[in-house]
C-alpha cells in the first residue's frame, strides 16, 4: 500500500510502505479521506511523537470503507462506510483502527467531508460536555473560533443553549464565526477579549488552544466558578498563574488531550466515541450541526495541505483526499 512518509517537515512523500492487516479487535479501513490537524504538523517537525505502539504515519482521523475486520469484532462488517478517530496512520491507503474508535457516517454527510469530523467532534464533546459540563445559558469563550475545533465548538455550544464568544485574527473570520452562531467576536490583533467577555458577565467555560500566552488573561476572563480547558499550546508551554485570582473565582484550570488516552475504559477514546455517536451524531444527522470543510487537497499534495493549515488562511478543516 502507499502512505505519506515525512522526509522532513517540508517534504511529505507519497510512496510504497508495508501492507497492514487488522489485529484482533481492529478493523481495516480503505481510506477515502484523512483530516489534517496541527498535531500532524508538529509530528512532521519531530515535536509530537505518536504514543507507544501507534503507527508512525501521520493522520489522526479518516473516513472510508471497512475492508476487513479482525477477530473479536462483531459490531462492524466489511463494506460499511465509516469514519474513525486514530492514534496515527491516517495518511495512507489503509489504516487499522481499534473497533471502539470507529463511528458511522452521520446521515446526510458526504464520505470525504466525514474525515473532518472525528477529531473535532471528539475534542469538542469530551471537553465542553464531558469535562466542563457546558449547559444552557452559560457563556463559552473559544480561542481560534474559525479553526476546525472552533467552528465545531460554536455550533455544539449553540445547540446546548449556551452563548458563544470567539477570538479570531481577521474580520472575515469573525464574520464566519458570527454566521455559525457566535454572539461576541473579538479580533485578537486589535481588541481586548477580556473586556468583551467581562462585559457579558465572564466566561463560564473557555476552550483554549494558546496555552501559556493567554493563561493570565484567560483567568481574568473567567466568571466565578468558571473552567479554563487548555487543549493546545500554540502560545507556549510555561506561564505564570496567579493563584489568588484562581481562588477568588473558585475557578479551575484543566489540561486535556485525546491522542494518548487508552482505547477502552473510563475517559478512554472509546468512551468518548460512544458518547459522540449517541449524543452528537443525531445533531449532525438532522442538519443542526454541519461539518465545516475549508479545503480538500489531494493526498499527494500533503505538504501543501500542511502549509495551508499553518498559514491560518483557511477556516474550518483541511482534508486530504485519496
Coordinates of C-alpha atoms in Angstrom, one line a residue:
X1 CA 0.0 0.0 0.0
X2 CA 1.0 3.7 -0.2
X3 CA 1.2 6.2 2.6
X4 CA 2.7 9.6 3.3
X5 CA 6.2 9.5 4.7
X6 CA 7.6 12.6 6.4
X7 CA 11.1 13.0 4.9
X8 CA 11.3 16.4 6.7
X9 CA 8.7 18.9 8.0
X10 CA 8.6 20.4 4.5
X11 CA 8.8 17.2 2.4
X12 CA 5.9 14.7 2.7
X13 CA 6.3 11.9 0.1
X14 CA 3.5 9.5 -1.1
X15 CA 5.2 6.2 -1.5
X16 CA 5.0 2.4 -1.0
X17 CA 5.1 1.2 2.6
X18 CA 4.5 -2.3 4.0
X19 CA 0.9 -3.6 3.9
X20 CA -1.1 -3.9 7.1
X21 CA -3.8 -6.2 8.4
X22 CA -6.3 -5.8 11.3
X23 CA -5.2 -7.3 14.6
X24 CA -7.8 -8.8 16.9
X25 CA -10.3 -6.1 17.9
X26 CA -9.4 -3.9 14.9
X27 CA -11.0 -3.1 11.6
X28 CA -9.1 -2.3 8.4
X29 CA -10.4 0.8 6.6
X30 CA -9.8 1.6 3.0
X31 CA -9.3 5.4 3.3
X32 CA -11.3 7.9 1.3
X33 CA -10.0 11.0 3.0
X34 CA -8.0 12.0 6.1
X35 CA -8.3 15.1 8.2
X36 CA -5.3 17.3 8.7
X37 CA -4.6 18.6 12.3
X38 CA -2.0 20.7 13.9
X39 CA -0.8 17.6 15.7
X40 CA 0.3 16.3 12.3
X41 CA 2.3 19.4 11.6
X42 CA 4.0 19.0 15.0
X43 CA 4.7 15.3 14.4
X44 CA 6.2 16.0 11.0
X45 CA 8.5 18.5 12.6
X46 CA 9.6 15.9 15.2
X47 CA 7.9 17.7 18.1
X48 CA 5.0 15.4 18.8
X49 CA 5.8 11.7 18.6
X50 CA 2.9 9.2 18.5
X51 CA 2.0 7.2 21.6
X52 CA 3.9 3.9 22.2
X53 CA 2.6 1.2 19.8
X54 CA 0.8 3.6 17.4
X55 CA 1.6 4.0 13.7
X56 CA 4.4 6.3 12.9
X57 CA 2.4 7.5 9.9
X58 CA 0.7 10.9 10.2
X59 CA -3.0 11.2 10.4
X60 CA -5.4 11.3 13.4
X61 CA -8.8 10.8 11.6
X62 CA -10.1 9.2 8.4
X63 CA -13.2 8.3 6.6
X64 CA -13.6 5.3 4.3
X65 CA -15.0 1.8 3.8
X66 CA -14.3 -1.2 6.0
X67 CA -12.1 -3.6 4.0
X68 CA -11.7 -6.3 6.7
X69 CA -12.4 -7.0 10.3
X70 CA -10.2 -8.7 12.8
X71 CA -11.1 -11.4 15.3
X72 CA -13.2 -10.4 18.2
X73 CA -15.0 -7.7 16.2
X74 CA -18.8 -8.1 16.0
X75 CA -20.2 -4.6 15.7
X76 CA -18.7 -3.8 12.2
X77 CA -18.8 -5.6 8.9
X78 CA -17.0 -5.2 5.6
X79 CA -18.4 -2.7 3.1
X80 CA -19.7 -0.2 5.8
X81 CA -18.9 3.4 5.3
X82 CA -17.3 4.8 8.5
X83 CA -15.1 7.4 10.0
X84 CA -12.6 6.9 12.8
X85 CA -10.5 8.5 15.5
X86 CA -6.9 7.4 15.3
X87 CA -3.7 7.5 17.3
X88 CA -1.9 7.7 13.9
X89 CA -1.8 6.2 10.5
X90 CA -4.4 8.1 8.6
X91 CA -2.3 9.5 5.7
X92 CA -2.4 6.1 3.9
X93 CA -4.5 4.0 1.6
X94 CA -5.4 1.7 4.5
X95 CA -5.4 2.1 8.3
X96 CA -6.1 -0.4 11.1
X97 CA -8.2 1.0 13.9
X98 CA -9.5 -0.4 17.2
X99 CA -13.2 -1.1 16.8
X100 CA -14.3 1.2 19.7
X101 CA -12.8 4.2 17.8
X102 CA -14.9 3.7 14.7
X103 CA -18.0 5.8 14.0
X104 CA -20.8 5.5 11.4
X105 CA -21.1 8.3 8.9
X106 CA -23.8 10.7 10.2
X107 CA -26.9 10.9 8.0
X108 CA -26.5 13.4 5.1
X109 CA -22.7 13.8 5.4
X110 CA -20.5 13.2 2.4
X111 CA -18.0 10.4 2.8
X112 CA -15.0 12.7 2.2
X113 CA -16.3 15.5 4.5
X114 CA -16.8 13.0 7.2
X115 CA -13.0 12.7 7.5
X116 CA -13.0 16.2 9.1
X117 CA -15.4 15.1 11.9
X118 CA -13.9 12.6 14.4
X119 CA -11.1 14.8 15.9
X120 CA -13.3 18.0 16.2
X121 CA -16.3 16.1 17.4
X122 CA -14.5 14.1 20.0
X123 CA -12.4 17.0 21.1
X124 CA -15.3 19.4 21.5
X125 CA -17.7 16.9 23.1
X126 CA -15.2 15.5 25.5
X127 CA -14.1 18.9 26.6
X128 CA -17.2 21.1 26.6
X129 CA -19.7 18.4 27.7
X130 CA -17.9 15.5 29.4
X131 CA -15.2 17.6 31.2
X132 CA -16.6 21.2 31.6
X133 CA -20.3 20.4 31.7
X134 CA -21.3 23.4 29.5
X135 CA -25.0 23.9 29.8
X136 CA -27.8 26.2 28.7
X137 CA -27.4 29.8 29.4
X138 CA -23.7 29.7 30.1
X139 CA -21.1 31.7 28.1
X140 CA -18.4 29.8 26.2
X141 CA -15.2 31.6 25.0
X142 CA -13.4 29.8 22.1
X143 CA -10.0 30.9 21.0
X144 CA -9.4 30.3 17.4
X145 CA -13.1 30.4 16.6
X146 CA -12.6 29.9 12.8
X147 CA -10.5 26.8 13.2
X148 CA -11.7 23.3 12.8
X149 CA -12.3 22.8 16.5
X150 CA -13.5 26.3 16.9
X151 CA -16.1 26.2 14.1
X152 CA -17.5 22.9 15.6
X153 CA -17.5 24.2 19.2
X154 CA -19.5 27.2 18.2
X155 CA -22.2 25.0 16.7
X156 CA -22.3 22.5 19.5
X157 CA -22.5 25.2 22.2
X158 CA -25.4 26.9 20.4
X159 CA -27.2 23.5 20.3
X160 CA -26.7 23.1 24.0
X161 CA -28.3 26.5 24.6
X162 CA -25.0 28.3 25.5
X163 CA -23.8 31.7 24.4
X164 CA -20.6 31.9 22.4
X165 CA -17.7 34.4 22.3
X166 CA -14.8 33.9 20.0
X167 CA -11.4 35.3 19.1
X168 CA -10.1 35.3 15.5
X169 CA -7.5 37.2 13.5
X170 CA -9.4 38.8 10.7
X171 CA -12.7 40.5 10.0
X172 CA -13.6 37.7 7.5
X173 CA -13.0 35.0 10.1
X174 CA -15.0 37.0 12.7
X175 CA -17.9 37.2 10.2
X176 CA -17.6 33.5 9.6
X177 CA -17.9 32.8 13.3
X178 CA -20.9 35.0 13.6
X179 CA -22.6 33.1 10.8
X180 CA -22.1 29.9 12.8
X181 CA -23.7 31.4 15.8
X182 CA -21.1 33.4 17.8
X183 CA -22.6 36.4 19.6
X184 CA -19.3 38.1 20.6
X185 CA -16.5 38.1 18.1
X186 CA -13.1 39.7 19.0
X187 CA -10.2 40.4 16.7
X188 CA -7.2 39.4 18.9
X189 CA -4.9 41.8 16.9
X190 CA -6.9 44.9 17.8
X191 CA -9.2 44.3 20.7
X192 CA -9.2 43.1 24.3
X193 CA -11.1 39.8 24.6
X194 CA -11.1 40.1 28.4
X195 CA -13.0 43.3 28.4
X196 CA -15.5 42.0 25.9
X197 CA -16.2 38.8 27.9
X198 CA -16.3 40.6 31.2
X199 CA -18.9 43.0 29.8
X200 CA -21.0 39.8 29.2
X201 CA -20.6 38.6 32.8
X202 CA -17.5 36.5 32.3
X203 CA -16.9 33.1 30.6
X204 CA -18.3 30.0 32.3
X205 CA -16.0 27.9 30.1
X206 CA -13.0 28.8 28.0
X207 CA -11.7 26.4 25.3
X208 CA -8.1 27.4 24.8
X209 CA -5.6 26.4 22.1
X210 CA -3.0 29.0 23.1
X211 CA -1.7 27.9 26.5
X212 CA 0.9 30.0 28.2
X213 CA 0.4 33.2 26.2
X214 CA -3.2 33.5 27.2
X215 CA -3.1 32.0 30.7
X216 CA -3.3 35.2 32.8
X217 CA -5.9 36.9 30.6
X218 CA -8.0 33.7 30.5
X219 CA -8.2 33.7 34.2
X220 CA -9.2 37.4 34.1
X221 CA -12.0 36.5 31.6
X222 CA -13.5 33.7 33.7
X223 CA -16.7 34.1 35.6
X224 CA -17.0 32.8 39.2
X225 CA -16.8 29.0 39.2
X226 CA -15.5 29.1 35.6
X227 CA -13.4 26.5 33.9
X228 CA -10.4 27.0 31.7
X229 CA -9.9 24.0 29.5
X230 CA -6.5 24.0 27.7
X231 CA -6.2 21.8 24.7
X232 CA -3.3 23.4 22.8
X233 CA 0.0 25.2 23.4
X234 CA 0.4 27.4 20.3
X235 CA 1.4 30.2 22.7
X236 CA 3.9 28.3 24.7
X237 CA 4.1 25.7 27.5
X238 CA 5.1 27.7 30.5
X239 CA 3.2 30.6 32.1
X240 CA 2.8 32.3 35.4
X241 CA -0.5 31.5 37.2
X242 CA -1.9 34.0 39.8
X243 CA -3.4 31.6 42.4
X244 CA -5.1 34.5 44.2
X245 CA -7.2 35.2 41.1
X246 CA -7.9 31.5 40.7
X247 CA -9.0 31.0 44.3
X248 CA -11.1 34.2 44.4
X249 CA -13.1 33.0 41.5
X250 CA -13.2 29.3 42.6
X251 CA -12.0 28.7 39.1
X252 CA -10.5 25.6 37.6
X253 CA -7.7 25.1 35.0
X254 CA -7.9 21.8 33.2
X255 CA -5.5 20.3 30.6
X256 CA -6.7 17.6 28.3
X257 CA -5.7 15.6 25.3
X258 CA -7.3 12.8 23.2
X259 CA -4.4 11.1 21.4
X260 CA -2.7 9.4 24.4
X261 CA -5.9 8.1 26.0
X262 CA -6.4 4.3 26.2
X263 CA -8.8 2.6 23.7
X264 CA -11.3 1.5 26.4
X265 CA -12.2 2.2 30.0
X266 CA -13.1 5.4 31.8
X267 CA -12.1 8.6 30.0
X268 CA -10.9 6.5 27.0
X269 CA -11.1 7.2 23.3
X270 CA -13.8 4.5 23.0
X271 CA -15.9 6.1 25.7
X272 CA -15.7 9.5 24.0
X273 CA -16.5 8.0 20.6
X274 CA -19.6 6.2 22.1
X275 CA -20.8 9.4 23.7
X276 CA -20.3 11.3 20.4
X277 CA -22.2 8.7 18.4
X278 CA -25.1 8.7 20.8
X279 CA -25.5 12.4 21.6
X280 CA -23.8 14.4 18.9
X281 CA -24.3 12.4 15.7
X282 CA -28.1 13.0 15.7
X283 CA -27.5 16.7 15.8
X284 CA -25.3 16.4 12.7
X285 CA -27.7 13.9 11.0
X286 CA -30.6 16.4 11.4
X287 CA -28.5 19.3 9.9
X288 CA -28.4 21.3 13.1
X289 CA -24.6 21.0 13.1
X290 CA -22.6 20.8 9.9
X291 CA -19.1 19.8 9.0
X292 CA -17.0 22.8 8.1
X293 CA -14.5 21.9 5.4
X294 CA -12.3 24.7 4.3
X295 CA -10.2 22.9 1.8
X296 CA -9.9 19.5 0.1
X297 CA -6.3 18.7 -1.0
X298 CA -5.1 15.5 -2.8
X299 CA -3.0 13.3 -0.5
X300 CA -0.1 13.6 -3.0
X301 CA 0.0 17.3 -2.1
X302 CA 0.0 16.7 1.7
X303 CA 2.8 19.2 2.1
X304 CA 0.7 21.9 0.6
X305 CA -2.1 21.0 2.9
X306 CA 0.2 21.4 5.9
X307 CA 1.4 24.8 4.7
X308 CA -2.2 25.9 4.2
X309 CA -3.2 24.9 7.7
X310 CA -0.1 26.5 9.2
X311 CA -0.8 29.8 7.3
X312 CA -4.0 30.3 9.2
X313 CA -5.7 31.3 5.9
X314 CA -8.3 28.5 5.9
X315 CA -11.5 28.4 8.0
X316 CA -12.7 25.1 9.2
X317 CA -11.0 21.8 8.4
X318 CA -8.5 20.7 5.8
X319 CA -8.9 17.2 4.4
X320 CA -6.7 15.1 2.2
X321 CA -8.5 13.1 -0.5
X322 CA -7.4 9.8 -1.9

